[in-house]
Short mmCIF file of C-alpha atoms in Angstrom, two decimals:
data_model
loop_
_atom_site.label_atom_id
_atom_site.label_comp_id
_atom_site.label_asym_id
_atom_site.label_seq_id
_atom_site.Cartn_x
_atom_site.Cartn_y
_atom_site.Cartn_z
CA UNK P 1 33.36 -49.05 -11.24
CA UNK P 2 29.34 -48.45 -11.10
CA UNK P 3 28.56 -45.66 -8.68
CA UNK P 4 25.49 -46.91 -6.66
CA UNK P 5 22.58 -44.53 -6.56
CA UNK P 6 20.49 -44.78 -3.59
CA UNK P 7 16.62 -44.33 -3.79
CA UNK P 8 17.26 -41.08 -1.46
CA UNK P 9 18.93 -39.43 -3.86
CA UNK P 10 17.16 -40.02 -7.37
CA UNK P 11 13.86 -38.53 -5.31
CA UNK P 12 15.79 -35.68 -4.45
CA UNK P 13 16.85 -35.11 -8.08
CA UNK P 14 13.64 -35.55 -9.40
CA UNK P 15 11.95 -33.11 -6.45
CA UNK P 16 14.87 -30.64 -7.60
CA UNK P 17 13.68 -31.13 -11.21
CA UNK P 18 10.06 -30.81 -11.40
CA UNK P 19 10.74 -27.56 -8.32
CA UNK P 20 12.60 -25.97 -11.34
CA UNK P 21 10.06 -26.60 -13.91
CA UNK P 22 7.67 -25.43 -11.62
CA UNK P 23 9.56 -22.50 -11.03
CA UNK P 24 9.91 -21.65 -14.96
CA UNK P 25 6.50 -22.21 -15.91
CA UNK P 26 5.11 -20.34 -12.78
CA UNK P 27 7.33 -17.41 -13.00
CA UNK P 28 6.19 -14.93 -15.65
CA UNK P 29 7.58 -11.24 -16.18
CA UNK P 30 5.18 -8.36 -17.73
CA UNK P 31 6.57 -5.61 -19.52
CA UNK P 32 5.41 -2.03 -18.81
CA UNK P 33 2.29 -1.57 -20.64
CA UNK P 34 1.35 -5.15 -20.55
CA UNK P 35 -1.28 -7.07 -18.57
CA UNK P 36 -2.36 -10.78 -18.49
CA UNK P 37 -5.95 -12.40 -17.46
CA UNK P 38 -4.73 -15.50 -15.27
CA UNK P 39 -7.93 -18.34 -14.94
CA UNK P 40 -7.70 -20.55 -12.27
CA UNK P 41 -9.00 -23.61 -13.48
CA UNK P 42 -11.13 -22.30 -15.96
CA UNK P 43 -12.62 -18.80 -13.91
CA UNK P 44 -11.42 -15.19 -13.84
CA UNK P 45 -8.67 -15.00 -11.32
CA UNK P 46 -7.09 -11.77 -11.46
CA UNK P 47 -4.76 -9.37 -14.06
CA UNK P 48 -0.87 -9.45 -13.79
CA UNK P 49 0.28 -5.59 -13.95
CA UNK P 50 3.97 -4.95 -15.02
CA UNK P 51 6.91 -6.65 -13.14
CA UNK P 52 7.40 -9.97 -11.95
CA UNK P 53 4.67 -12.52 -11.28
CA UNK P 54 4.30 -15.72 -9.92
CA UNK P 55 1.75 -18.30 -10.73
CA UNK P 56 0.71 -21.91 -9.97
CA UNK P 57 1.65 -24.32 -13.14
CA UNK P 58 -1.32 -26.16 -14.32
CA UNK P 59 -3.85 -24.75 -11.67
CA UNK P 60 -3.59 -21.32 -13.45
CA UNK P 61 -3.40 -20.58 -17.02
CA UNK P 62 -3.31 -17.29 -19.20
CA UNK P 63 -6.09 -16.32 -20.88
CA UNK P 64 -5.42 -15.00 -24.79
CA UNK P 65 -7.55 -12.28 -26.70
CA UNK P 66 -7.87 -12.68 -30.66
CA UNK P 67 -6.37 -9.72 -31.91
CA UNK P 68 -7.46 -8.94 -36.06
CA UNK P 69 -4.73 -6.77 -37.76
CA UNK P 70 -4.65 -5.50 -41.34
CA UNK P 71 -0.96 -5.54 -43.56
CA UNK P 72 -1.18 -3.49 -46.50
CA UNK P 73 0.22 -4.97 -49.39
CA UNK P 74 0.29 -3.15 -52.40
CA UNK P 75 -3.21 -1.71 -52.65
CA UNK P 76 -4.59 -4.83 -51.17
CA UNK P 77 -5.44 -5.23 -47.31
CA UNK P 78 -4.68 -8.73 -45.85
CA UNK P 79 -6.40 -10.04 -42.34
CA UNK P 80 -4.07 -11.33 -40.08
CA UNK P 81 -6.02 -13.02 -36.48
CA UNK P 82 -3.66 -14.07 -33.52
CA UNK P 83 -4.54 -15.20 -29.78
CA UNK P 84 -2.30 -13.03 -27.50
CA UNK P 85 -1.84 -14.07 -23.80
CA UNK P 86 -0.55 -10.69 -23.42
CA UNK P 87 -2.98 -7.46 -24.32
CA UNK P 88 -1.35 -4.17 -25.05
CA UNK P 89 -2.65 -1.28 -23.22
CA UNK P 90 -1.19 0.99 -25.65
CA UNK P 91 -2.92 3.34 -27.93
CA UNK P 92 -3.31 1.00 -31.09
CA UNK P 93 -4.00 2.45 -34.69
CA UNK P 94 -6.52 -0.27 -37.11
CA UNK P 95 -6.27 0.79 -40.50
CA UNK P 96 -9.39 -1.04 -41.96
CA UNK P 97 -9.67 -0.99 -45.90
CA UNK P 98 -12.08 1.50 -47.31
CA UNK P 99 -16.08 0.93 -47.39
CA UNK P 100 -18.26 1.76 -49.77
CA UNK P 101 -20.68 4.60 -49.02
CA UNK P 102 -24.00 5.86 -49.96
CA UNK P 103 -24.90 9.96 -49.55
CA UNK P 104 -27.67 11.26 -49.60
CA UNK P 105 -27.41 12.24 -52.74
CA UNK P 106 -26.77 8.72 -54.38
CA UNK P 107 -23.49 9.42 -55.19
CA UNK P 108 -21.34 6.00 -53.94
CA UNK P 109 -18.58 6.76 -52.09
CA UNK P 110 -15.43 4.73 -50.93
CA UNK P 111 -13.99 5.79 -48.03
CA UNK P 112 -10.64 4.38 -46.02
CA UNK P 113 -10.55 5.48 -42.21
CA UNK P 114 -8.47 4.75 -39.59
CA UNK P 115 -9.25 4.06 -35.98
CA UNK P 116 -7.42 4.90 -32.73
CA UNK P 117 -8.24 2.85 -29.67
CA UNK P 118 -6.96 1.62 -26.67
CA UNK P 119 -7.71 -1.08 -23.73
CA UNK P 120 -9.11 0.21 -20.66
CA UNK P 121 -10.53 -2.80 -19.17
CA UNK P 122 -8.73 -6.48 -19.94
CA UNK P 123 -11.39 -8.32 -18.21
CA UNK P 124 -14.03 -7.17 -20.59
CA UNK P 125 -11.94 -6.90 -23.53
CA UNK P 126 -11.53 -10.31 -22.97
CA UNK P 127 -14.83 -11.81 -21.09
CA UNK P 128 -17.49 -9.29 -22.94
CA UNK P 129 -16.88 -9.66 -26.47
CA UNK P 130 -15.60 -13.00 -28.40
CA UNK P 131 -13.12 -10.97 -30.45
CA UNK P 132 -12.49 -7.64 -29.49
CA UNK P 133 -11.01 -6.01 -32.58
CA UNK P 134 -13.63 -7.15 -35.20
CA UNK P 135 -16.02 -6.02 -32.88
CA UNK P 136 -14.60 -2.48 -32.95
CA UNK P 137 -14.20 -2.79 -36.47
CA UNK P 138 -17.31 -3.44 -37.80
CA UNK P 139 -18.63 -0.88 -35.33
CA UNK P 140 -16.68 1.77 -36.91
CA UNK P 141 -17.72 0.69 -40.41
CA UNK P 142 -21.52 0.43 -39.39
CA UNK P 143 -21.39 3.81 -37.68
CA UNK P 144 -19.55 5.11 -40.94
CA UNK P 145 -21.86 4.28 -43.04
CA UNK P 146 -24.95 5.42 -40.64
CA UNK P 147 -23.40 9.11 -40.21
CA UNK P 148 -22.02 9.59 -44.21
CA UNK P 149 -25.45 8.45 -45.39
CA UNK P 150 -26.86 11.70 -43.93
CA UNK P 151 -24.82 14.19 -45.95
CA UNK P 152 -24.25 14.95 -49.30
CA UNK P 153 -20.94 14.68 -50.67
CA UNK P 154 -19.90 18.45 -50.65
CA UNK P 155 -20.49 18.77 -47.21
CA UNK P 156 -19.10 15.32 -46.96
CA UNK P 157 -15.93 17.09 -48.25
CA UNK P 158 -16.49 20.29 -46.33
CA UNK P 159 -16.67 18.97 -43.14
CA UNK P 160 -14.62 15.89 -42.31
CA UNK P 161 -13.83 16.90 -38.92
CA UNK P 162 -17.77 16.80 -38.28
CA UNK P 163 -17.74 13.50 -39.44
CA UNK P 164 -15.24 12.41 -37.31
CA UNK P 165 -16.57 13.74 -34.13
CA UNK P 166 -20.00 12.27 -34.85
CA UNK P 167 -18.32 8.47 -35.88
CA UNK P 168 -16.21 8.72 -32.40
CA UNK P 169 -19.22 9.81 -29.85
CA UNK P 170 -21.44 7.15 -31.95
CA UNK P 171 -18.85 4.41 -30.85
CA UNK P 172 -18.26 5.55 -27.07
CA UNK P 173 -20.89 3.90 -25.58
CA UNK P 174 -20.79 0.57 -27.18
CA UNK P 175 -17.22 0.09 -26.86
CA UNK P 176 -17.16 1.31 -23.39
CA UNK P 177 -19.01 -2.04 -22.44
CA UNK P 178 -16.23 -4.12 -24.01
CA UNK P 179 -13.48 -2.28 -22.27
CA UNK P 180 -12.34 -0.07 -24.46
CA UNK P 181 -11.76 3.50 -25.40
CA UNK P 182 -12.08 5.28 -28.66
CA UNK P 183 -9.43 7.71 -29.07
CA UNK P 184 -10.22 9.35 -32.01
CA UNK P 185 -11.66 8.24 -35.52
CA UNK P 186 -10.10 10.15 -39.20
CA UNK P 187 -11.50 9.88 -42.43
CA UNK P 188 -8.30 9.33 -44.76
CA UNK P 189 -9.16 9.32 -48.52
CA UNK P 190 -12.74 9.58 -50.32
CA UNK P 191 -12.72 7.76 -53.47
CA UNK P 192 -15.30 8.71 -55.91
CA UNK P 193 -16.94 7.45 -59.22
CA UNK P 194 -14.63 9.25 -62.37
CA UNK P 195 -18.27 10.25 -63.46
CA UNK P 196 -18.51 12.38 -60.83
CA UNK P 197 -14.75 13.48 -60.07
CA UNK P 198 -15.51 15.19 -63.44
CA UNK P 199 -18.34 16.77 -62.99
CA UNK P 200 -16.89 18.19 -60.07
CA UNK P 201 -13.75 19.59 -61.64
CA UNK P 202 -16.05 21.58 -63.97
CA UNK P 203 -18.63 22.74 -61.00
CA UNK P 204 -14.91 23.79 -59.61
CA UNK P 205 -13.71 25.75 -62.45
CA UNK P 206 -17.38 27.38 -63.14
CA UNK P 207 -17.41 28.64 -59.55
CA UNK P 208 -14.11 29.81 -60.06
CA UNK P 209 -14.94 32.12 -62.93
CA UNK P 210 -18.47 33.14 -61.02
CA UNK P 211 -15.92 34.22 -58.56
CA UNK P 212 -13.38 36.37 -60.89
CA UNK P 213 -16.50 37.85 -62.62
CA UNK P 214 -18.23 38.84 -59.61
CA UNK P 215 -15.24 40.28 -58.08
CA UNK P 216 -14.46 41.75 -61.67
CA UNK P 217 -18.20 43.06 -61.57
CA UNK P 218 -17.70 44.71 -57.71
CA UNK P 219 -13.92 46.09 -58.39
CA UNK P 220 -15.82 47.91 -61.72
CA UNK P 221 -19.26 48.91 -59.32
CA UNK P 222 -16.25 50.40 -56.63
CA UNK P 223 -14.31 51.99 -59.35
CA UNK P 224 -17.80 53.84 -60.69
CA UNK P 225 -18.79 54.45 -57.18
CA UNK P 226 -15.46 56.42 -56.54
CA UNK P 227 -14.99 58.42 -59.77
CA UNK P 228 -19.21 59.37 -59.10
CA UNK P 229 -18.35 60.58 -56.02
CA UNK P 230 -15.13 62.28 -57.19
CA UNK P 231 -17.35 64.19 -59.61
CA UNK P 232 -19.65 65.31 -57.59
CA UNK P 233 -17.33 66.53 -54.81
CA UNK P 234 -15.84 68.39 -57.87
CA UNK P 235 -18.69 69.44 -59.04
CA UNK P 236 -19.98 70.90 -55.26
CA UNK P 237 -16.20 72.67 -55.00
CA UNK P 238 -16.95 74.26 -58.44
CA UNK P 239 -19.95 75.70 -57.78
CA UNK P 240 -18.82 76.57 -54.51
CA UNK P 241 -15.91 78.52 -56.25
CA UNK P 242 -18.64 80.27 -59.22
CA UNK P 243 -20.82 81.24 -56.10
CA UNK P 244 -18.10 82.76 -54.56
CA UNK P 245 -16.57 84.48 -57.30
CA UNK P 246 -19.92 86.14 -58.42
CA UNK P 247 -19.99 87.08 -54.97
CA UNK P 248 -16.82 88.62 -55.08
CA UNK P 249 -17.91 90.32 -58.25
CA UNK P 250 -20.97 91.89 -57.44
CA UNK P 251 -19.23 93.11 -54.21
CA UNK P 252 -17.02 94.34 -56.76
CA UNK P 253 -19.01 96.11 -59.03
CA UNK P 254 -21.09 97.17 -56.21
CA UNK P 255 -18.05 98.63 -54.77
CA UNK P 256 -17.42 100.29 -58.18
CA UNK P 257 -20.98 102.05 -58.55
CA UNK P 258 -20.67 103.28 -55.50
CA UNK P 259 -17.08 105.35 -56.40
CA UNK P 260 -18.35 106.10 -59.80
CA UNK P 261 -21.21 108.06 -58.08
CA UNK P 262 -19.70 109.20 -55.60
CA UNK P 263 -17.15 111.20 -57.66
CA UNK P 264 -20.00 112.32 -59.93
CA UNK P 265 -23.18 112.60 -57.77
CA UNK P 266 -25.79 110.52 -56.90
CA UNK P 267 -28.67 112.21 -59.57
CA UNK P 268 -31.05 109.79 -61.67
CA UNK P 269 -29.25 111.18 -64.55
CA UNK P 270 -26.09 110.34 -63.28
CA UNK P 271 -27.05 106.51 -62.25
CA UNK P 272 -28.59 106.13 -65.63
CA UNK P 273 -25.12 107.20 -67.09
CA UNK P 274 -23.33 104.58 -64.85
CA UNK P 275 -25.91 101.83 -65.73
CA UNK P 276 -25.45 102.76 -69.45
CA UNK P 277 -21.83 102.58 -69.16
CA UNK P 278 -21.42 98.84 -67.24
CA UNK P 279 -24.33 97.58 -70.04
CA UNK P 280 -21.76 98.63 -72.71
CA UNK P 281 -19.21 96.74 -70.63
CA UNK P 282 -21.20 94.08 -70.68
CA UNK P 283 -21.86 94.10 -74.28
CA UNK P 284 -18.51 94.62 -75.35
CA UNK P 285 -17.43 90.97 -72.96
CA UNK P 286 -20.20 88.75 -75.03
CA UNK P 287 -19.07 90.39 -78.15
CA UNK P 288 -15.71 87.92 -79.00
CA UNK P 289 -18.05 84.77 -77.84
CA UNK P 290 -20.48 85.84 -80.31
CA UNK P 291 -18.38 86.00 -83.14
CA UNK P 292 -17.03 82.79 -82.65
CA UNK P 293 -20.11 80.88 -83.29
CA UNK P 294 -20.53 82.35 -87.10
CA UNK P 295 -19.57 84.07 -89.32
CA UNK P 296 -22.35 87.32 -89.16
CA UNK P 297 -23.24 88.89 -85.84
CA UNK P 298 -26.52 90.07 -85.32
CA UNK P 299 -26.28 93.53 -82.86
CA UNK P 300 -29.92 95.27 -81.53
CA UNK P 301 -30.44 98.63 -82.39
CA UNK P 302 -29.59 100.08 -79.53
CA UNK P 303 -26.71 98.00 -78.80
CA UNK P 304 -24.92 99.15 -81.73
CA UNK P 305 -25.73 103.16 -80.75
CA UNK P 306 -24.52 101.93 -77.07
CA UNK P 307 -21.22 100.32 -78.38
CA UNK P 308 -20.83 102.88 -80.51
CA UNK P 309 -20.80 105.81 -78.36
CA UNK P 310 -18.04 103.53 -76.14
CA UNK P 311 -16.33 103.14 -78.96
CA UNK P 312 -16.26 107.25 -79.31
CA UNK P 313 -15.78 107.38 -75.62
CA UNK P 314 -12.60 105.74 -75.94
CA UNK P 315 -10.82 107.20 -79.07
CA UNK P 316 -11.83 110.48 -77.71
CA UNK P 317 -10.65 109.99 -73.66
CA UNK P 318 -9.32 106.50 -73.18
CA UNK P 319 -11.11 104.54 -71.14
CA UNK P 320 -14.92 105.30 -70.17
CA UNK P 321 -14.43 106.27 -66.44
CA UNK P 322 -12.32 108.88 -68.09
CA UNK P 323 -14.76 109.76 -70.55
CA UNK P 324 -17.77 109.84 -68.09
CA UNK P 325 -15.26 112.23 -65.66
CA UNK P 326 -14.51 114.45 -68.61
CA UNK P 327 -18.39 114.85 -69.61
CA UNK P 328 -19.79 115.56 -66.36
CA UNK P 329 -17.13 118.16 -65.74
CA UNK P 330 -17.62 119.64 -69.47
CA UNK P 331 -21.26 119.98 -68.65
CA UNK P 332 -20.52 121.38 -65.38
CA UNK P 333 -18.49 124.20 -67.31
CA UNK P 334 -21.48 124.82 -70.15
CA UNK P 335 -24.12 125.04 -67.60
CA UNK P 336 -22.40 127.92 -65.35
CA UNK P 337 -21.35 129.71 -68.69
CA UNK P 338 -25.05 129.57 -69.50
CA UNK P 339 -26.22 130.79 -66.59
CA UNK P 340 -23.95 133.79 -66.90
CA UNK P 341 -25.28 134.44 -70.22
CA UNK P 342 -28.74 134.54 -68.87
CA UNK P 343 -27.66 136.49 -65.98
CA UNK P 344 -25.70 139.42 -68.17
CA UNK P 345 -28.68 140.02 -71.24
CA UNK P 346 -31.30 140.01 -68.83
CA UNK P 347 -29.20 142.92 -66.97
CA UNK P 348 -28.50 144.71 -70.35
CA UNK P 349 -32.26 144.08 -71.12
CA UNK P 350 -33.44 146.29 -68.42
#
């Protein structure tokens, strides 16, 4: 049997209905990080934060941003462009494929960066720009290009950091209007002609060997420097030690006069006996190193007489302080025996 429905109760259903779709479509949850531009027919409303949100079906709508990513696939970079209702606040990471460059020194250049940004403002990432991404991208490329094509490609290679700093403060400003913040900006790989790899490699191993030889040259330089300076220190000690030891031999011989005349007077005779004596010393010393330098030896005429009257002085007493004592006492003796002999004839004479 055919349960009647009365008019009452189908409106009811269908209120209950469309309440729920209402309720579905109106009732939108953000996840943390997340935001969402809301229109209201057709104008900026406002931005849903995190949570749970409620808006009116049909009288307000989500707007989407075009988002342009890159996928690497083998060595090829494909585009991929999607409209997102929700924008990610995160820190996001474009890996753009690499540009060709121009230095300064015509040397072409291909070089692949990567790009850190992040959303500050979803209004104007969304109401400034048409698509937000490309528009950062082809800023960094643009500003790549403008800063690399003032440096040559050593210090290109020298200084990456520097580059980065200058591509990153280049793109503050305009991306600031658009909402968004550059993080940081890195230079990943510089490609370069083969041409020019080579020539590179051999600049490298030529400075290389400048280096070695230079550092060859100034170990050799230090090593001559030291054994100069050794020298001459030993040099300065040596004559030091010669000064010092004639010194200590003329205070020596000095010394030695000085008893030899005091034990046999202090008479002209006697110091020409003392000088004759340390001459035939002296003579007698160079005689050895003379012989050695051929096979005759010249002696002066009155070396010979000298050397030979030491020579006497020894067989006969020893040594010559002995022989010089013995003498000078000897003549002592004759000369008071003489003067008694004078003394006793001229007594007899008278």
């Amino acid at each position: 049997m055919d349960l009647p429905i009365s008019p009452g109760l189908l409106i009811s259903l269908i209120i209950v209905v469309i309440a729920i779709l209402i309720i579905s479509k109106g009732l939108i949850i953000i996840r943390q990080s997340e935001v969402m531009v809301v229109e209201r027919l057709g104008s900026f409303h406002r931005v849903l934060e995190s949570g749970i949100n409620i808006i009116i079906p049909f009288i307000e709508q989500p707007r989407a941003i075009t988002m342009l990513r890159y996928r690497k696939m083998g060595e090829e970079y494909t585009a991929i462009t999607s409209d997102e209702t929700r924008i990610d606040r995160r820190e996001t990471v474009m890996d753009f494929p690499g540009q060709p460059v121009v230095t300064t020194d015509n040397v072409t250049v291909r070089i692949n960066g990567a790009l850190y940004y992040q959303i500050i403002d979803p209004k104007r990432a969304v109401y400034e720009v048409e698509n937000m991404s490309q528009a950062v991208e082809v800023l960094a490329k643009t500003t790549l290009r403008s800063v690399v094509g003032k440096m040559e490609l050593d210090k290109l290679f020298e200084s990456r950091a520097e580059v980065n700093n200058e591509i990153q403060a280049a793109m503050e400003e305009p991306a600031s209007k658009w909402g968004v913040k550059i993080s940081r900006v890195e230079v990943q790989d510089i490609a370069m002609p083969e041409e020019v790899e080579t020539a590179m490699r051999l600049q490298m191993a030529a400075e290389r060997k400048r280096r070695a030889t230079v550092t060859e040259a100034e170990g050799e330089k230090s090593a001559a420097i030291a054994m100069a300076q050794g020298q001459r220190e030993s040099s300065i000690l040596n004559a030091q030690g010669d000064k010092e030891s004639a010194i200590l031999r003329a205070q020596g011989e000095q010394e030695s006069i000085k008893l030899v005349l005091s034990a046999i007077g202090d008479s002209e005779e006697n110091k020409r006996t003392v000088v004759g004596y340390l001459l035939g010393q002296s003579y007698i010393k160079v005689l050895p190193n003379m012989a050695k330098d051929g096979e005759r030896v010249f002696v002066p005429y009155e070396s010979s007489a000298l050397l030979g009257s030491m020579g006497m002085f020894r067989e006969m007493a020893g040594s010559p302080e002995d022989t010089v004592a013995n003498h000078l006492k000897n003549r002592n003796h004759v000369d008071s025996d003489f003067r008694s002999g004078i003394v006793g004839g001229a007594a007899s004479g008278s």
